[in-house]
Amino acid sequence: MHLTRQTWIQLAVLSVIAVTTFAYMVFGMMRLPNLLFGIGHYKVTLQLHEAAGLYERANVTYQGTEVGEVETVDLTDTGVDAVLSLRSDVAIPANLDAQVHSTSAVGEQYVALLPRSADGPDLKDGDTIDVANTQVPPDINSLLNAANRGLEAIPGDDLKTAIDEAYTAFGGLGPDIGRLVRNSSKLATDSRAALPEQLNVIDNVGPILDTQADTSDSIQAWAAHLATITTSLQNHDQAVKGVITDGAGAADELTGLFDRLQLTVPVLAANLASIAPVLVTYRADLEQLLVLLPQGVASVQAISLANRGTRQAYKGGYLSFNLNTNLPPPCTTGFLPVQQQRVASLEDYPDRPEGDLYCRVPQDSPFNVRGARNIPCETRPGKRAPTVKMCESDENYVPLNDGLAWKGDPNATLSGQGVPQLPPGTAPAAAVPPPAVPPIAVAQYDPATGSYVGPDGRMYTQSNLSESANKDKTWQQMLLPPGS
């Protein structure tokens, strides 16, 4: 029989397909080289205390990937030995756990190899996984019996009620429950990704919880105060609503006020910032002023108390005109001597003398009790001194005398202090001699003409001194300059 070329080509293609299919069946599906000769695989013995339904040709997985199968399952004196045929191209650490699992409730067991560490040697042909590193699932019959006993312990009517209530509670909530399950799964996945941080929180949460336990009283007080605030807000609900309703308008008005005052407010704030340190320094004095101010107001109001309710009330306060002049007398100790004091009627402004001038009598003296010697030291409580330098130093105030020198030098003292008082370590300035008093000028005049020679050597004529002048002169007219 003569075959055409096309027929030969078709027969060749069919033969190639048949050979390829047969090779795939032999090597891929039937795995005859492995079954007959063990090519590409090595064997490991798995020791179990029971078979747990494991059978020959069951799959063996490593981290979820199939890497072999169970070749034989044999009984031994201590349990069961399962020979595993594993692929040689997959390196499996020898430090691992072997667990028997089921793919479904009806069986289909398989062996899962779970490595404990990637360090160390790998499994090799002839190795044994001892029973201490193996685990089998619980008997399904025991689970079913336990579940059956649990259900029998529940009364039938109660179980029916629970199922009906569960249907009422969850009926129609399939999408919501599905969303809850998906979100829970996502939460579990994220939690596993952040497992080190969570373990750190769990390990270190003890001190935080201890602090909460130690401050439980404070937390309870805070909760009680919060409850009081919320109760007050509830009782004044209308007022709170009014604040919320009218607050926007008030805020707009306040903003407008700030806009109008924005040029002066910064200046005022800057001035207050410079005054603030002074207020902090004199805080005690301000507190004392606030204490005494109400009493002072009460005293002022008491002036009109005697006339209250009478016809004389409109005339003012009830006053006494007992002046108590010079009681106590003025303090003259510690001031310049009379010879060095300027006349009060002069209008000049001489330089201030070096040092300090103040009443320098004992601090408990009745003279000038509010003088500089009794100023309280702000940084030294209990100390009084006339100057800041004396307050800050260890020097104490020393008076000149007791202030009772009613005659003589009021500054007479045995302490050797000068007047004015100079700072410690300062030498007194050299005394400036007073200006020489000009001698009294004496001039002879001619009574006939009223001429005389002045101290400057010049000739002057004063007609009212002549003999022909009007004799009816007063002493005031004689003091007037010539020609007046």
XYZ file of C-alpha atoms in Angstrom:
484
model
C 0.000 0.000 0.000
C 1.359 3.341 -1.039
C 0.926 6.225 1.470
C 1.094 9.797 0.427
C 3.405 12.353 1.961
C 0.545 14.120 3.709
C -0.506 10.882 5.341
C 2.996 10.265 6.640
C 3.091 13.758 8.122
C -0.239 13.232 9.864
C 0.909 9.888 11.257
C 4.124 11.519 12.558
C 2.197 14.298 14.326
C -0.188 11.767 15.837
C 2.757 9.673 17.053
C 4.414 12.702 18.699
C 1.164 13.588 20.462
C 0.684 10.034 21.665
C 4.255 9.747 22.936
C 3.980 13.123 24.748
C 0.696 12.137 26.343
C 2.076 8.785 27.447
C 5.200 10.429 28.910
C 3.076 12.947 30.848
C 0.952 10.116 32.240
C 3.985 8.075 33.185
C 6.146 10.845 34.644
C 3.623 13.509 35.634
C 0.487 11.750 36.799
C 1.468 8.158 37.566
C 5.010 9.132 38.633
C 6.239 5.703 37.660
C 9.973 6.557 38.081
C 9.309 7.549 41.642
C 7.012 4.625 42.323
C 9.259 2.050 40.717
C 12.750 3.425 41.380
C 12.332 6.402 43.790
C 14.001 8.794 41.366
C 13.954 12.479 42.491
C 12.696 11.667 45.992
C 14.078 10.718 49.371
C 12.355 8.950 52.237
C 11.761 10.169 55.805
C 10.067 8.195 58.594
C 7.318 9.929 60.564
C 6.552 8.432 63.999
C 2.978 8.840 65.297
C 1.296 7.548 68.432
C -1.769 6.748 66.247
C -2.603 6.775 62.553
C -5.461 9.348 62.936
C -6.897 8.232 59.588
C -3.676 8.791 57.643
C -3.489 6.621 54.539
C -1.090 5.746 51.743
C -0.785 8.235 48.877
C -1.856 11.074 51.218
C -0.266 14.425 50.397
C 2.643 15.955 52.319
C 2.854 19.797 52.364
C 5.586 22.196 53.392
C 4.376 25.706 54.168
C 1.195 25.005 52.188
C 2.975 23.587 49.119
C 2.818 19.914 48.156
C 6.294 18.412 48.425
C 5.581 14.637 48.505
C 3.218 11.911 49.626
C 2.791 9.198 52.231
C 4.296 6.015 50.877
C 3.375 3.511 53.611
C 1.647 3.481 57.002
C 2.765 0.614 59.288
C 2.006 -0.374 62.877
C 4.842 -0.611 65.388
C 5.127 -1.607 69.045
C 4.960 2.068 70.128
C 2.538 3.452 67.555
C 2.586 4.058 63.826
C 5.424 4.723 61.389
C 4.527 6.615 58.195
C 7.171 6.689 55.456
C 7.126 10.012 53.594
C 8.466 10.290 50.054
C 9.675 13.880 49.656
C 10.925 15.755 46.608
C 14.680 16.155 46.450
C 14.492 19.624 44.845
C 12.840 21.175 47.954
C 15.090 21.825 50.959
C 13.159 21.217 54.199
C 14.766 22.091 57.582
C 15.154 19.188 59.980
C 14.037 21.381 62.921
C 10.294 21.136 62.310
C 6.925 19.898 63.561
C 4.804 17.421 61.614
C 1.029 17.677 62.001
C -1.726 15.517 60.570
C -4.688 17.591 59.346
C -7.940 16.968 57.537
C -9.034 18.884 54.466
C -12.708 18.343 55.349
C -14.954 16.889 58.061
C -15.124 13.532 56.287
C -11.385 12.878 56.236
C -8.794 13.359 53.465
C -5.914 13.634 55.893
C -2.553 15.052 54.922
C 0.765 15.736 56.636
C 1.795 19.367 57.141
C 5.507 20.036 57.786
C 5.920 23.257 59.828
C 9.537 24.427 60.335
C 10.451 25.909 63.695
C 13.620 27.550 62.391
C 15.425 27.868 59.080
C 18.783 27.362 60.789
C 20.463 23.995 60.971
C 20.638 21.008 58.613
C 17.927 19.932 56.145
C 16.071 16.631 56.020
C 17.848 13.869 54.150
C 17.116 10.327 53.143
C 16.691 8.035 56.133
C 15.911 10.747 58.736
C 13.235 10.184 61.359
C 10.750 12.702 62.785
C 10.168 11.416 66.310
C 6.772 11.287 67.992
C 7.625 14.272 70.262
C 7.553 16.560 67.203
C 4.317 15.204 65.740
C 0.679 16.062 66.323
C -2.561 14.391 65.202
C -6.066 15.888 65.166
C -8.573 14.837 67.835
C -10.835 11.921 67.060
C -13.906 13.128 65.172
C -16.022 10.589 67.035
C -14.946 12.062 70.375
C -15.788 15.545 69.130
C -19.201 14.437 67.929
C -19.902 12.624 71.199
C -18.881 15.683 73.231
C -21.058 17.936 71.057
C -23.947 15.523 71.395
C -23.581 15.439 75.184
C -23.454 19.225 75.259
C -26.632 19.525 73.224
C -28.379 16.922 75.366
C -27.545 18.975 78.458
C -29.503 21.911 77.028
C -33.291 21.606 77.349
C -34.967 21.339 73.977
C -37.354 24.216 74.577
C -34.522 26.487 75.684
C -32.440 25.510 72.680
C -35.395 26.251 70.389
C -35.871 29.601 72.107
C -32.192 30.429 71.694
C -32.306 29.528 68.002
C -35.485 31.568 67.468
C -34.011 34.573 69.282
C -30.792 34.236 67.332
C -32.812 34.238 64.104
C -34.704 37.320 65.297
C -31.464 39.051 66.226
C -29.478 38.229 63.109
C -32.210 37.663 60.514
C -31.706 39.898 57.500
C -28.285 41.089 58.727
C -26.287 38.924 56.371
C -24.527 41.849 54.592
C -23.738 43.543 57.902
C -22.425 40.330 59.446
C -20.378 39.683 56.327
C -18.897 43.178 56.566
C -18.162 42.585 60.266
C -16.402 39.308 59.455
C -14.356 40.895 56.676
C -13.353 43.819 58.851
C -12.511 41.441 61.698
C -10.312 39.455 59.339
C -8.611 42.634 58.183
C -8.163 43.693 61.805
C -6.619 40.327 62.635
C -4.278 40.603 59.645
C -3.186 44.117 60.610
C -2.761 43.005 64.210
C -0.495 40.168 63.096
C 1.584 42.661 61.077
C 1.924 44.840 64.186
C 2.514 41.896 66.535
C 5.889 43.140 67.943
C 4.353 46.493 68.879
C 1.384 44.776 70.519
C 3.667 42.462 72.489
C 5.669 45.502 73.585
C 2.479 47.181 74.800
C 1.407 44.023 76.646
C 4.819 43.612 78.286
C 5.027 47.261 79.397
C 1.388 47.896 80.253
C 1.936 46.727 83.837
C 3.529 49.966 85.151
C 0.820 52.012 83.431
C -1.925 49.935 85.050
C -0.125 50.252 88.389
C -0.181 54.044 88.089
C -3.885 53.894 87.310
C -4.442 51.777 90.397
C -2.344 54.125 92.540
C -4.288 57.175 91.284
C -7.689 55.525 91.528
C -8.798 58.081 94.128
C -7.852 60.944 91.822
C -9.626 59.286 88.912
C -12.748 58.810 91.016
C -12.578 62.459 92.117
C -12.133 63.537 88.501
C -15.119 61.409 87.464
C -17.197 62.902 90.291
C -16.219 66.438 89.238
C -17.014 65.591 85.629
C -20.399 64.290 86.734
C -20.978 67.551 88.621
C -20.086 69.579 85.534
C -22.336 67.552 83.262
C -25.166 67.820 85.792
C -24.712 71.592 85.925
C -24.741 71.760 82.133
C -27.935 69.715 82.092
C -29.582 71.928 84.711
C -28.580 75.076 82.820
C -29.368 73.731 79.403
C -31.143 76.911 78.296
C -28.223 79.085 79.362
C -25.770 76.854 77.495
C -27.992 77.012 74.422
C -28.029 80.793 74.739
C -24.236 80.904 74.886
C -23.969 78.679 71.825
C -26.615 80.704 69.956
C -25.319 84.156 70.871
C -21.663 83.216 71.085
C -21.009 83.815 67.387
C -22.375 87.375 67.580
C -20.396 88.082 70.741
C -17.256 86.719 69.099
C -17.832 88.993 66.090
C -18.221 92.013 68.374
C -15.083 91.030 70.269
C -13.198 90.629 66.987
C -14.377 94.063 65.898
C -13.216 95.514 69.209
C -9.786 93.948 68.779
C -9.637 95.305 65.223
C -10.342 98.809 66.494
C -7.801 98.442 69.297
C -5.130 96.605 67.353
C -2.911 99.713 67.271
C -3.031 100.307 71.020
C -3.316 96.773 72.369
C 0.294 95.793 71.411
C 1.601 98.926 73.140
C -0.496 98.137 76.209
C 0.700 94.513 76.175
C 4.329 95.638 75.887
C 3.878 98.007 78.822
C 2.213 95.286 80.866
C 5.085 92.937 80.010
C 7.549 95.449 81.444
C 5.381 95.992 84.538
C 4.859 92.256 85.152
C 8.327 91.630 86.738
C 7.752 94.547 89.101
C 4.356 93.149 90.077
C 5.924 89.735 90.690
C 8.612 91.298 92.878
C 6.090 93.295 94.895
C 3.475 90.548 94.999
C 3.430 90.517 98.797
C 2.871 94.289 98.879
C 0.006 94.011 96.396
C -1.588 91.299 98.486
C -1.275 93.489 101.582
C -2.786 96.417 99.659
C -5.734 94.277 98.629
C -6.157 93.239 102.262
C -6.053 96.801 103.580
C -8.088 98.437 100.801
C -11.481 97.119 102.016
C -10.641 98.263 105.544
C -9.648 101.672 104.204
C -12.904 101.963 102.298
C -14.789 100.986 105.442
C -12.904 103.653 107.418
C -13.732 106.312 104.814
C -17.360 105.302 104.909
C -17.293 105.533 108.714
C -16.571 109.257 108.451
C -20.162 109.928 107.429
C -21.657 107.404 109.831
C -22.265 109.952 112.613
C -24.366 112.170 110.335
C -26.206 109.352 108.598
C -29.981 109.842 108.734
C -29.739 113.456 109.987
C -30.252 116.811 108.343
C -26.539 117.456 108.518
C -25.760 114.394 106.355
C -25.485 116.508 103.199
C -22.778 118.662 104.785
C -20.180 115.907 104.615
C -18.261 113.767 107.048
C -18.122 113.953 110.788
C -14.690 115.436 111.314
C -12.564 116.477 114.261
C -10.359 119.540 113.968
C -7.845 118.416 116.583
C -4.747 118.890 114.392
C -2.205 117.379 116.814
C 0.452 119.689 115.457
C 4.007 118.371 115.942
C 2.736 115.210 117.576
C 5.053 113.513 116.957
C 7.514 116.225 115.939
C 9.148 116.108 112.482
C 12.323 114.103 112.020
C 15.447 116.206 111.409
C 18.072 113.498 111.947
C 19.814 112.267 108.783
C 19.352 115.422 106.708
C 21.786 118.169 105.731
C 22.664 120.682 108.418
C 20.765 123.937 108.356
C 23.813 125.777 107.050
C 23.840 123.539 103.928
C 20.129 123.588 103.238
C 18.884 125.817 100.453
C 16.319 128.469 101.138
C 12.838 127.199 100.307
C 11.971 130.374 98.407
C 14.756 129.872 95.856
C 13.791 128.635 92.401
C 17.064 127.034 91.417
C 17.660 123.288 91.096
C 20.957 122.364 92.683
C 22.603 118.991 92.092
C 21.456 116.169 94.310
C 24.034 115.440 97.009
C 25.906 112.149 96.838
C 24.495 109.433 99.091
C 21.093 109.013 100.693
C 19.149 111.471 102.814
C 16.380 110.057 104.983
C 15.213 109.990 108.582
C 17.947 107.991 110.314
C 16.450 107.274 113.720
C 15.766 103.787 115.176
C 13.272 101.740 113.191
C 10.902 101.504 116.164
C 11.024 105.259 116.795
C 7.664 107.118 116.624
C 9.234 109.674 114.250
C 8.428 109.251 110.551
C 7.354 105.610 110.952
C 6.642 105.306 107.222
C 10.069 106.598 106.249
C 12.641 104.912 104.055
C 14.313 103.128 107.014
C 11.215 100.905 107.434
C 10.804 99.820 103.791
C 10.387 95.981 103.754
C 13.008 94.066 101.752
C 11.240 92.087 99.029
C 13.899 89.374 98.727
C 14.669 89.170 102.480
C 11.414 88.572 104.360
C 11.505 90.125 107.828
C 14.299 92.572 107.000
C 13.799 96.329 106.618
C 16.324 98.691 105.093
C 16.345 102.094 103.369
C 18.132 100.988 100.167
C 18.088 98.001 97.849
C 21.837 97.459 98.282
C 21.443 97.222 102.040
C 18.540 94.789 101.558
C 20.616 92.511 99.334
C 23.707 92.655 101.554
C 24.310 91.330 105.053
C 24.585 94.878 106.383
C 21.961 95.928 108.921
C 20.526 99.377 109.429
C 22.320 101.502 112.062
C 20.639 104.762 113.200
C 22.497 108.010 113.864
C 20.771 108.706 117.195
C 17.411 108.347 118.877
C 16.057 111.529 117.196
C 15.419 113.333 120.486
C 18.127 116.025 119.986
C 15.786 118.990 120.362
C 18.679 121.425 120.425
C 22.122 121.497 118.939
C 23.174 119.363 115.953
C 20.364 116.881 115.129
C 22.928 114.615 113.435
C 25.169 114.333 116.485
C 26.191 110.690 116.707
C 28.774 108.382 118.113
C 28.599 105.919 115.185
C 30.915 107.891 112.933
C 28.446 107.914 110.046
C 28.423 110.805 107.645
C 25.496 112.742 106.261
C 24.431 111.982 103.542
C 24.891 108.211 103.951
C 27.239 106.837 101.302
C 27.166 103.220 99.985
C 29.511 100.796 101.765
C 33.104 101.129 100.598
C 32.623 104.619 99.127
C 34.989 107.318 100.315
C 33.365 110.651 101.119
C 34.016 113.422 98.620
C 36.414 116.134 99.565
C 34.645 118.994 101.289
C 34.293 122.048 99.099
C 35.011 125.219 101.088
C 32.158 127.696 101.050
C 32.660 130.769 98.883
C 34.372 133.669 100.523
C 32.015 136.253 101.887
C 32.693 139.567 100.133
C 33.725 142.312 102.510
C 31.223 145.011 103.343
C 31.754 147.945 101.015
C 32.056 151.333 102.730
C 31.876 154.470 100.602
C 32.142 158.168 101.603
C 29.882 160.552 99.765
C 29.708 164.299 99.334
C 26.610 165.557 101.156
C 26.477 168.606 98.982
C 26.184 166.760 95.712
C 25.418 163.195 96.758
C 28.454 161.830 94.846
C 30.475 158.843 96.022
C 33.086 156.375 94.769
C 31.863 152.758 94.544
C 33.857 149.610 95.375
C 34.738 149.284 91.700
C 36.462 152.675 91.720
C 33.857 154.449 89.612
C 32.111 157.699 90.568
C 28.369 157.573 91.195
C 25.926 160.372 92.011
C 22.717 159.843 93.945
C 20.751 163.097 94.043
C 18.522 162.142 96.899
C 21.589 162.140 99.153
C 22.406 165.760 98.516
C 21.468 168.551 100.841
C 19.024 169.999 98.329
C 17.067 166.768 98.006
C 13.564 166.352 99.364
C 13.866 165.416 102.997
C 10.490 163.684 103.239
C 11.849 160.291 102.330
C 10.724 156.963 103.670
C 13.072 154.100 104.319
C 11.388 152.166 101.511
C 12.165 154.919 99.019
C 15.743 154.938 100.147
C 16.047 151.306 99.076
C 15.003 152.078 95.526
C 17.766 152.436 92.898
C 18.654 155.921 91.643
C 16.192 157.477 89.192
C 13.170 155.474 90.447
